[in-house]
Tab-separated table of C-alpha atoms and ligand atoms in Angstrom:
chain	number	residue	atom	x	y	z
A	554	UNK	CA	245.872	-64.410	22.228
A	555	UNK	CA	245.555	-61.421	20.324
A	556	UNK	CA	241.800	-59.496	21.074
A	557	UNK	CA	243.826	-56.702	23.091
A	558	UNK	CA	247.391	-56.133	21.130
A	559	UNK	CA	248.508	-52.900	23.525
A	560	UNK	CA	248.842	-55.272	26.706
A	561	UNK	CA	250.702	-57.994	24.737
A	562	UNK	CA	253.244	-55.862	23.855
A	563	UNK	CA	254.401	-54.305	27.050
A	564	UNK	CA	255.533	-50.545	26.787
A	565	UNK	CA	259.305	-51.233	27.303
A	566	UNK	CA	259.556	-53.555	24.400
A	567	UNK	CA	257.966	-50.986	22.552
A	568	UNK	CA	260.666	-48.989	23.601
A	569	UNK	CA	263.659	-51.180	22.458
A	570	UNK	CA	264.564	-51.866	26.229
A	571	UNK	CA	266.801	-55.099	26.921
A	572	UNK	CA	264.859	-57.711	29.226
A	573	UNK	CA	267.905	-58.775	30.531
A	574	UNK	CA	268.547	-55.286	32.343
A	575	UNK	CA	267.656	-54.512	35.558
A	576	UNK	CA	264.731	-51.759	35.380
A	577	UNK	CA	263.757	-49.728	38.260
A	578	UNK	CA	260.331	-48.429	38.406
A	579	UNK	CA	261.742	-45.041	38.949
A	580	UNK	CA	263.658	-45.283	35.417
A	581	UNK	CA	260.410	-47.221	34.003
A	582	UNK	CA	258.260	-43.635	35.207
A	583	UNK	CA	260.579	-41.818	34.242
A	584	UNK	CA	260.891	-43.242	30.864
A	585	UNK	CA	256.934	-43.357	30.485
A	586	UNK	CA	256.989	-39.680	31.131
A	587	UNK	CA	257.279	-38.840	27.367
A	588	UNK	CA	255.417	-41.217	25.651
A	589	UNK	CA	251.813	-41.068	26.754
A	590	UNK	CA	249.452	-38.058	26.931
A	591	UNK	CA	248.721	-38.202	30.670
A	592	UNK	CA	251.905	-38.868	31.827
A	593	UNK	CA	253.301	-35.587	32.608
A	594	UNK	CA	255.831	-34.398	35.414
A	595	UNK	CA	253.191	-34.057	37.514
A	596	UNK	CA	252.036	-37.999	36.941
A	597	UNK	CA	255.347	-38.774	37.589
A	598	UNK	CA	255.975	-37.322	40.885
A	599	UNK	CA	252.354	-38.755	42.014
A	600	UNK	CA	253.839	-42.518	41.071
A	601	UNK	CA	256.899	-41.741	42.488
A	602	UNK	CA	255.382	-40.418	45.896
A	603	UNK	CA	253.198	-43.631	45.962
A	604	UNK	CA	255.821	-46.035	45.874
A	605	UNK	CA	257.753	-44.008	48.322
A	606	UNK	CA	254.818	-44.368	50.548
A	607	UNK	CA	254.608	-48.372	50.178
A	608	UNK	CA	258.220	-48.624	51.001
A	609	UNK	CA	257.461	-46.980	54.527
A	610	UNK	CA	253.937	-48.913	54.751
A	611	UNK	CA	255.666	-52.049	53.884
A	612	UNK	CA	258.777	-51.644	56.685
A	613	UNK	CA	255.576	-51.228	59.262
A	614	UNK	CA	254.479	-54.665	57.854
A	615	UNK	CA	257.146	-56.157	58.313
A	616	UNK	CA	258.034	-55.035	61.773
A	617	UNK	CA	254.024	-54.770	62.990
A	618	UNK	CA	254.458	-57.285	65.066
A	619	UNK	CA	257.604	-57.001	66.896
A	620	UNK	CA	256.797	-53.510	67.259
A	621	UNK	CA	254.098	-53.919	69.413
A	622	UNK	CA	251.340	-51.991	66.917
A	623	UNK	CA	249.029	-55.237	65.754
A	624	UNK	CA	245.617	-55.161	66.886
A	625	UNK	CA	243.067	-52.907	66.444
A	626	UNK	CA	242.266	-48.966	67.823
A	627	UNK	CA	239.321	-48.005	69.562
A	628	UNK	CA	238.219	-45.727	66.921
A	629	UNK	CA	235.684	-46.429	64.665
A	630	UNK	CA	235.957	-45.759	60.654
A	631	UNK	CA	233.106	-44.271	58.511
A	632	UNK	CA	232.191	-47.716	57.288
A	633	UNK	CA	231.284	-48.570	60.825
A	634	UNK	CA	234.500	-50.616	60.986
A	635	UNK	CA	237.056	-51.087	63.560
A	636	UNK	CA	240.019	-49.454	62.790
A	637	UNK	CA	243.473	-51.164	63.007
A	638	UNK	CA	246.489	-49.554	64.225
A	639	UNK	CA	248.236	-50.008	60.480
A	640	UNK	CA	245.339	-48.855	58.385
A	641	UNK	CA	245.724	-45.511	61.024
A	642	UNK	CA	249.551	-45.363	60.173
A	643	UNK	CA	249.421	-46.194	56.245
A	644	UNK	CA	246.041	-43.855	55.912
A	645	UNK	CA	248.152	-40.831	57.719
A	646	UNK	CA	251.199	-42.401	55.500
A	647	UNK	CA	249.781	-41.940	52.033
A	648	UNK	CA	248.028	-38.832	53.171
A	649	UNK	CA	251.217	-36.944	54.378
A	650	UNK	CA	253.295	-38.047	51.324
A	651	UNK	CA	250.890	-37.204	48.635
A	652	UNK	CA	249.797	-33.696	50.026
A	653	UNK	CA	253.431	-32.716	50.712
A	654	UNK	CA	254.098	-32.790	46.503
A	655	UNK	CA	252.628	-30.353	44.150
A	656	UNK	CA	250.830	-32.770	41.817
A	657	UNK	CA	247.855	-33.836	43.986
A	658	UNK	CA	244.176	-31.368	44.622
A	659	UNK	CA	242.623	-34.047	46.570
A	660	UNK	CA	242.495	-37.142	48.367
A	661	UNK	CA	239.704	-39.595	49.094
A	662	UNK	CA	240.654	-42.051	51.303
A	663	UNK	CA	238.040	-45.239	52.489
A	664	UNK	CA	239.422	-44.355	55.962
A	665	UNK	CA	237.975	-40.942	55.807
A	666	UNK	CA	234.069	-39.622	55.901
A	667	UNK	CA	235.154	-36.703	53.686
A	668	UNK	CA	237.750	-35.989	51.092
A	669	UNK	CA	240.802	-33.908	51.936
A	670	UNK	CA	241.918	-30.836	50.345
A	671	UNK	CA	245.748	-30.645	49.522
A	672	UNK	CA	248.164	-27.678	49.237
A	673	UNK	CA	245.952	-24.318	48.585
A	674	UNK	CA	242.697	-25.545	49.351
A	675	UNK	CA	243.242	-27.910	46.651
A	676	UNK	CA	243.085	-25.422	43.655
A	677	UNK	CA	246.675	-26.377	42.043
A	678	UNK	CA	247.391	-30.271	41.881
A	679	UNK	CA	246.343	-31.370	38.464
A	680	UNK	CA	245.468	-34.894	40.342
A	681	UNK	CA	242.589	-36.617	42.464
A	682	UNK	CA	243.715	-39.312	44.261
A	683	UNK	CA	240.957	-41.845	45.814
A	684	UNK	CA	242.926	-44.415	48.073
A	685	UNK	CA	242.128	-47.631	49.928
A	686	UNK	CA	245.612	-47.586	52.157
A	687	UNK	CA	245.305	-51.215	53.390
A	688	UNK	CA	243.177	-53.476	52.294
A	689	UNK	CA	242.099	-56.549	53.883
A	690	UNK	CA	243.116	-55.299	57.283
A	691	UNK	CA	240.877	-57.561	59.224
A	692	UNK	CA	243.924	-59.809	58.386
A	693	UNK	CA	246.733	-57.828	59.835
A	694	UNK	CA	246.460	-60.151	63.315
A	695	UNK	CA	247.243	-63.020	61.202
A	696	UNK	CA	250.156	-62.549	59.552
A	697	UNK	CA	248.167	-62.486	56.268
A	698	UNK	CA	248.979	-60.423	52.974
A	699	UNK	CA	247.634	-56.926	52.637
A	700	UNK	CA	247.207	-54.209	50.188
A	701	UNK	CA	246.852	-50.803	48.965
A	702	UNK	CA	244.459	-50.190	46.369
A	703	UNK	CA	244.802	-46.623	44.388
A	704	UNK	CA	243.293	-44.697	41.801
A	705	UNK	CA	244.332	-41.716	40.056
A	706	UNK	CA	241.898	-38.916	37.997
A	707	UNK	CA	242.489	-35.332	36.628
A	708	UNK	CA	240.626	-32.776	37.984
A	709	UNK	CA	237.369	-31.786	35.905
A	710	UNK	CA	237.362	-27.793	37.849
A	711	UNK	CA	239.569	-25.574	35.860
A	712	UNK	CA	243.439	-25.373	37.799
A	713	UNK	CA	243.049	-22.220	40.129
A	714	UNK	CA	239.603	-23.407	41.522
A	715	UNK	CA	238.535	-25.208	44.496
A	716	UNK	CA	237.685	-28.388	43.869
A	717	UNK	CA	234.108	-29.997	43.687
A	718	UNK	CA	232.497	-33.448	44.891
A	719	UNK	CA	232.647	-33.857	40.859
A	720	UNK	CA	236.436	-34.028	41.283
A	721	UNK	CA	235.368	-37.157	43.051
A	722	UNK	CA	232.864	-38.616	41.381
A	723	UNK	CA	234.174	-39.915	37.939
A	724	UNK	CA	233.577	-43.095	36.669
A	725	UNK	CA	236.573	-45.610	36.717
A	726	UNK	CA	236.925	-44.752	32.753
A	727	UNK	CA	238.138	-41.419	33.476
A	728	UNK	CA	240.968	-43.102	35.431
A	729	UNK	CA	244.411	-42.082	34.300
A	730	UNK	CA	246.355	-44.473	36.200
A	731	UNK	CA	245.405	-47.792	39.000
A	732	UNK	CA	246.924	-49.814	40.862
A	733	UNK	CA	247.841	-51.682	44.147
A	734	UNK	CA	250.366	-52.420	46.333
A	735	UNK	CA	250.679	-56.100	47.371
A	736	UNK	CA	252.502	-56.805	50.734
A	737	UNK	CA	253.091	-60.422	50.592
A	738	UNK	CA	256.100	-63.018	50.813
A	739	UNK	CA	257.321	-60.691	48.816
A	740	UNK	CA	256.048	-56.883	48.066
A	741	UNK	CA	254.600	-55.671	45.013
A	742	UNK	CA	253.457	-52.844	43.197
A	743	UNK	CA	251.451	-53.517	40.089
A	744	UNK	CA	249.879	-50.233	38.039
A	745	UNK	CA	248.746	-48.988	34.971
A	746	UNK	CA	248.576	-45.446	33.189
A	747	UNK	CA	246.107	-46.768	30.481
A	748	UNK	CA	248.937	-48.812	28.003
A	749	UNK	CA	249.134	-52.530	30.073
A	750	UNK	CA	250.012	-53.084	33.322
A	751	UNK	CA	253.577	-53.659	34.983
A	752	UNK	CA	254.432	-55.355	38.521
A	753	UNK	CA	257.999	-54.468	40.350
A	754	UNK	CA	258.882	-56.362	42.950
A	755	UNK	CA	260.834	-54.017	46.007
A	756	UNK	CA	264.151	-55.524	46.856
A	757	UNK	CA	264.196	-55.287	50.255
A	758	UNK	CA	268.249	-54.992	50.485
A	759	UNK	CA	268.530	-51.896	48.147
A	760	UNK	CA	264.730	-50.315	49.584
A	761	UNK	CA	264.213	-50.609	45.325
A	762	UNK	CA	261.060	-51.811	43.222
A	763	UNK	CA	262.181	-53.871	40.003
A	764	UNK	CA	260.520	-54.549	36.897
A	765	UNK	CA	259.651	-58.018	37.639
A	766	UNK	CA	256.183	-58.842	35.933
A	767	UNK	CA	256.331	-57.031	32.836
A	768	UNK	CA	253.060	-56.979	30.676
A	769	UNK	CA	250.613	-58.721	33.051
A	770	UNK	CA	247.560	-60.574	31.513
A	771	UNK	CA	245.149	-62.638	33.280
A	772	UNK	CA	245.465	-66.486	31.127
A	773	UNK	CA	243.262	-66.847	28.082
A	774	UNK	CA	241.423	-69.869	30.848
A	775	UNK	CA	241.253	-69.860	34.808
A	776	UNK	CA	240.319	-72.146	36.750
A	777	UNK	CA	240.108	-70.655	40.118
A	778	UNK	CA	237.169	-68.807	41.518
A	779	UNK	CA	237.805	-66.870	44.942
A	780	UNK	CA	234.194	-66.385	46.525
A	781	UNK	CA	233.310	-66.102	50.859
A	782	UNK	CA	231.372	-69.153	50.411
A	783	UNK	CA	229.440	-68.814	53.784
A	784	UNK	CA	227.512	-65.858	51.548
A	785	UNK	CA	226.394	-67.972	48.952
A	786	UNK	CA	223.009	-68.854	50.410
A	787	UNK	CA	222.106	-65.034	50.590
A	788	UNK	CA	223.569	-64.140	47.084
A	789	UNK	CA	221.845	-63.575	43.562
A	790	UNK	CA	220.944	-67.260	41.700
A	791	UNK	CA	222.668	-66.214	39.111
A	792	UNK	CA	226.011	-66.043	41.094
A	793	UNK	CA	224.428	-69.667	42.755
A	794	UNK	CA	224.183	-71.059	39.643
A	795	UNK	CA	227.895	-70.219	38.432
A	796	UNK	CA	229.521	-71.206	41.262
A	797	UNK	CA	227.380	-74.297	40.677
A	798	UNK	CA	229.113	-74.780	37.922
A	799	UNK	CA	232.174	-74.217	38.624
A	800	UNK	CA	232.030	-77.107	41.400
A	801	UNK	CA	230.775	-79.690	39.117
A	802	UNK	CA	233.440	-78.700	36.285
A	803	UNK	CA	235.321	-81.820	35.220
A	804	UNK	CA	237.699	-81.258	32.633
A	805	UNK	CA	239.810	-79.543	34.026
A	806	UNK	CA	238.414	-79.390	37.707
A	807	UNK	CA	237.971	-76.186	39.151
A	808	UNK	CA	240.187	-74.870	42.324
A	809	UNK	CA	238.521	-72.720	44.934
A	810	UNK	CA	241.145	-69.987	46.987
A	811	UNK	CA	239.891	-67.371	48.881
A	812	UNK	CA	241.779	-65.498	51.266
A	813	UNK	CA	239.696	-62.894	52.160
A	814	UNK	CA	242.286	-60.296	51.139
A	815	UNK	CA	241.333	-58.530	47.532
A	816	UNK	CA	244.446	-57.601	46.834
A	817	UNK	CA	246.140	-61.270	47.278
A	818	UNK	CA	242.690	-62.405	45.440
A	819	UNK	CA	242.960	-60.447	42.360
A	820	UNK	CA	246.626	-60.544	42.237
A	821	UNK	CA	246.801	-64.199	42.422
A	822	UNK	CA	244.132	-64.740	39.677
A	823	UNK	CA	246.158	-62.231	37.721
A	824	UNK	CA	248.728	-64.786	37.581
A	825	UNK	CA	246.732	-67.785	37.225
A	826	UNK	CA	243.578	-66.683	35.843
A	827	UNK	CA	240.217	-66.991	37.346
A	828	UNK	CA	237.401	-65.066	38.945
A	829	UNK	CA	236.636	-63.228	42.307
A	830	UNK	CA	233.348	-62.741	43.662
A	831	UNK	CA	231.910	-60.287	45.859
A	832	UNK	CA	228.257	-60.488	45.066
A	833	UNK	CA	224.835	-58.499	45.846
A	834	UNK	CA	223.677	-60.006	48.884
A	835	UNK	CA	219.791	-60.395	49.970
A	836	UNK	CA	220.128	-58.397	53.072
A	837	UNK	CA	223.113	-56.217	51.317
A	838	UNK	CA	222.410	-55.731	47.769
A	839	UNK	CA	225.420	-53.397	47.279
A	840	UNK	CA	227.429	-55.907	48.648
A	841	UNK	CA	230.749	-54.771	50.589
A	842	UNK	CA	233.392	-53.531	48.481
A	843	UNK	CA	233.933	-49.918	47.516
A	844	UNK	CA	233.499	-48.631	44.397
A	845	UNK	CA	235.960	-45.703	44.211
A	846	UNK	CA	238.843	-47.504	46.627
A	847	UNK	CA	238.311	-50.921	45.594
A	848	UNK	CA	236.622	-51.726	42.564
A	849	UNK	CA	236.988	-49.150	39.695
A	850	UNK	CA	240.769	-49.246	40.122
A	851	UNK	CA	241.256	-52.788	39.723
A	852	UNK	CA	238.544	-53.135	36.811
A	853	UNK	CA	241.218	-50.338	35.452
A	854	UNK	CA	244.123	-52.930	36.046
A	855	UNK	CA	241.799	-55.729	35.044
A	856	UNK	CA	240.521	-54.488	31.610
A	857	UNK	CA	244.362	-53.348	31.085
A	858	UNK	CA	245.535	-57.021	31.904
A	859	UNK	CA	242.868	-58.685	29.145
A	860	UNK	CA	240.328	-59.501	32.050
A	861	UNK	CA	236.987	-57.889	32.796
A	862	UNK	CA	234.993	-56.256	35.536
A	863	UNK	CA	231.194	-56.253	36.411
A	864	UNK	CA	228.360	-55.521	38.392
A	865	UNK	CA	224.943	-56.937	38.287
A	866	UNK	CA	224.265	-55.164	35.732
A	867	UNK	CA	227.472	-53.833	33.329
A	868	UNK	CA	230.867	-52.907	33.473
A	869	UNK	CA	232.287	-51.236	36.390
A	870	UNK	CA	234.328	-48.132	34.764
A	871	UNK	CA	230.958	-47.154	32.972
A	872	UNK	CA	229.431	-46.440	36.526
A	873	UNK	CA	229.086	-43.033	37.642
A	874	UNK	CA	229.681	-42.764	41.418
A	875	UNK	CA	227.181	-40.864	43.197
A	876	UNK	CA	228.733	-40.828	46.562
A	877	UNK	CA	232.533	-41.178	47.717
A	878	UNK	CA	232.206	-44.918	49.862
A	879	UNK	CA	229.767	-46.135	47.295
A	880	UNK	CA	229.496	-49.896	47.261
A	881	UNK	CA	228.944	-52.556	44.572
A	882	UNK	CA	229.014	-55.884	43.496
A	883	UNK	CA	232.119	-56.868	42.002
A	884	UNK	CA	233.082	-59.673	39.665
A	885	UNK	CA	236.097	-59.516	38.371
A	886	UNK	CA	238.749	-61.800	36.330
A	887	UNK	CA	239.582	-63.816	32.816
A	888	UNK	CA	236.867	-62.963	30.972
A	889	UNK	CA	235.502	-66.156	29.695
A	890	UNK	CA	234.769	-67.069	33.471
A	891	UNK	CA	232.915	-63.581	33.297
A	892	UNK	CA	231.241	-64.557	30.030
A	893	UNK	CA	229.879	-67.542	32.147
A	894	UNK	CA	228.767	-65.236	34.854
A	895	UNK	CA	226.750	-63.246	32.310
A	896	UNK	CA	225.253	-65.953	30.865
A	897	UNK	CA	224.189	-67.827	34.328
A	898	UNK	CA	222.666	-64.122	35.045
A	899	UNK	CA	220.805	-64.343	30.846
A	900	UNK	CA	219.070	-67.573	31.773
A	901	UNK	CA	217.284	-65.940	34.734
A	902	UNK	CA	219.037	-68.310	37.123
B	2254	AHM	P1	238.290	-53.803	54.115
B	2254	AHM	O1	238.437	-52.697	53.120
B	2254	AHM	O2	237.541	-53.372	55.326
B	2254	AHM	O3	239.605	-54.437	54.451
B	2254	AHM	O4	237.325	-54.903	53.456
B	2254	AHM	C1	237.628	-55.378	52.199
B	2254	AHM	C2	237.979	-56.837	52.302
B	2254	AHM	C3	238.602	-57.373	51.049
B	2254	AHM	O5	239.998	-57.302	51.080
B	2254	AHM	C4	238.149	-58.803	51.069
B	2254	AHM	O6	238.132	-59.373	49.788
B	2254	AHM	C5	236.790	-58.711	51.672
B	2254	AHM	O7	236.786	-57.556	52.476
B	2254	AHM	C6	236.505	-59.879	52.539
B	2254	AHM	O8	235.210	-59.737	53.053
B	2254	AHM	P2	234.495	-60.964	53.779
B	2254	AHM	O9	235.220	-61.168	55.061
B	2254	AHM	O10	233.096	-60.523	53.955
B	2254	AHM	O11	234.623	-62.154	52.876
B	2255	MG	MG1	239.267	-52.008	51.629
């Protein structure tokens, strides 16, 4: 252990709390509030508002399919995607929630061409919010586990101004707080302002997230990679070559999982360490997943947890956005299985 001491040492042991109490995440915000330069009132509303949000996304989970809404709409998203009824009613969700408190300019949602404008015209929220409400929807017919991926930045105009596509366009570094919302066997919400990353688990009898997961760091070793194998033939040799690799490892053997979900991806190799894959493809060399919705917050959450997060060419939070549904490659998980990565793509394979 030891290269990354702040994510060891989760914040509430820092702050004398006793692991054997029950800690809400509205009296872990809350507590946060004082202690760390971004996390003002205004930070704490936003977190607040978010997991106020998942609790309503999560009941329309849960009920999706007895409630008739499963399946997809007719409507087309700006990704050229069919929209599903759920990513219709969490996108409108999130939206509604976060605009209706004071903290937030701007939202950028992957369901949405253009970003929208909160309060007056967006010139008082001290916060940009770039969202991803659910993630993985293709798998909403099949009773598979979703997410919601989120990302939080200041505003770069002055308060008092309208905001700019610049608002928009900072790299993952600038991020003040990440993270996602897992809706699985059970639901999670994992995030982090900057000082480790914490997962609460909602109780569904008291409609309350717990501290569950405190301090989250991917394993020092992993030995899962999560990759849509059916791409391999079109993807770079480097990625070829390491997922060679990783099939003829011995000691220990290697384990592939892939559900096709990022959230459940990352989230399980969180827990167990390993690597997920979405590479450069011949006919796709961005690959699929969004910069801004996707990646940048998790390489937030993964860089927090003692993991890593690449392109082809560097780290995601260095790159600079240039457009809102940018995509990338994206490797991301335990860094010696990203080590590996970079050195498959050193020796020109
Ligand atoms: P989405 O934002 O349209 O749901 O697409 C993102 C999803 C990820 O959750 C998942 O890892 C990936 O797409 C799966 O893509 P593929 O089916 O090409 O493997
Ligand atoms: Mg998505």
């Amino acid at each position: 252990m030891g290269f990354c001491p702040t994510w060891q040492r989760p914040y509430l042991w820092k702050k004398g709390f006793e692991m054997n109490k029950t800690v809400t995440l509205q009296e872990f915000i809350m507590d946060g509030q004082a202690a760390f330069p971004f996390v003002s009132g205004q930070l704490t509303r936003l977190l607040t508002d978010l997991a106020i949000g998942a609790k309503i996304v999560n009941h329309q989970v849960n009920r999706a399919g007895l409630a008739g809404i499963l399946g997809s709409t007719d409507q087309v998203n700006v990704q050229d995607e069919q929209q599903q009824k759920l990513d219709v009613f969490a996108d409108r969700t999130f939206l509604r929630i976060l605009s209706a408190g004071k903290s937030v300019a701007g939202i950028g949602s992957e369901e949405r061409e253009d970003f929208v404008l909160c309060g007056d015209e967006g010139k008082n929220g001290k916060y940009v919010v770039l969202i991803d409400p659910l993630d993985g929807s293709s798998n909403i017919d099949v009773n598979v586990s979703i997410g919601t991926i989120f990302s939080i930045h200041k505003r770069t105009t002055p308060l008092g101004e309208a905001l700019t596509d610049e608002d928009f366009l900072q790299p993952g570094s600038h991020q003040v707080a990440a993270g996602y919302i897992l809706y699985g066997s059970s639901t999670m919400l994992v995030y982090t302002t900057g000082t480790g990353v914490n997962g609460f688990t909602l109780d569904p009898a008291v409609g309350e997230f717990f501290l569950s997961h405190p301090g989250m760091s991917f394993p020092d070793h992993g030995f899962t990679y999560s990759i849509n194998d059916a791409l391999l033939a079109r993807a770079t040799p480097a990625v070829r070559s390491f997922i060679e690799g990783c099939r003829e490892a011995t000691e220990p053997a290697f384990r592939a999982r892939y559900i096709g979900s990022l959230v459940s991806d990352f989230h399980r190799n969180l827990i167990h360490g390993g690597i997920y894959l979405y590479p450069s493809l011949i006919n796709k060399p961005e690959g699929k997943l969004r910069l801004q919705y996707e990646c940048a917050p998790l390489a937030f959450i993964a860089e927090q947890a003692g993991g890593q997060a690449e392109d082809d060419s560097g780290r995601i939070l260095d790159r600079k956005p240039e457009q809102l549904h940018e995509r990338v490659p994206f490797y991301v998980g335990s860094r010696h299985l990203l080590h590996a990565l970079k050195a498959c793509r050193q020796a020109g394979s």
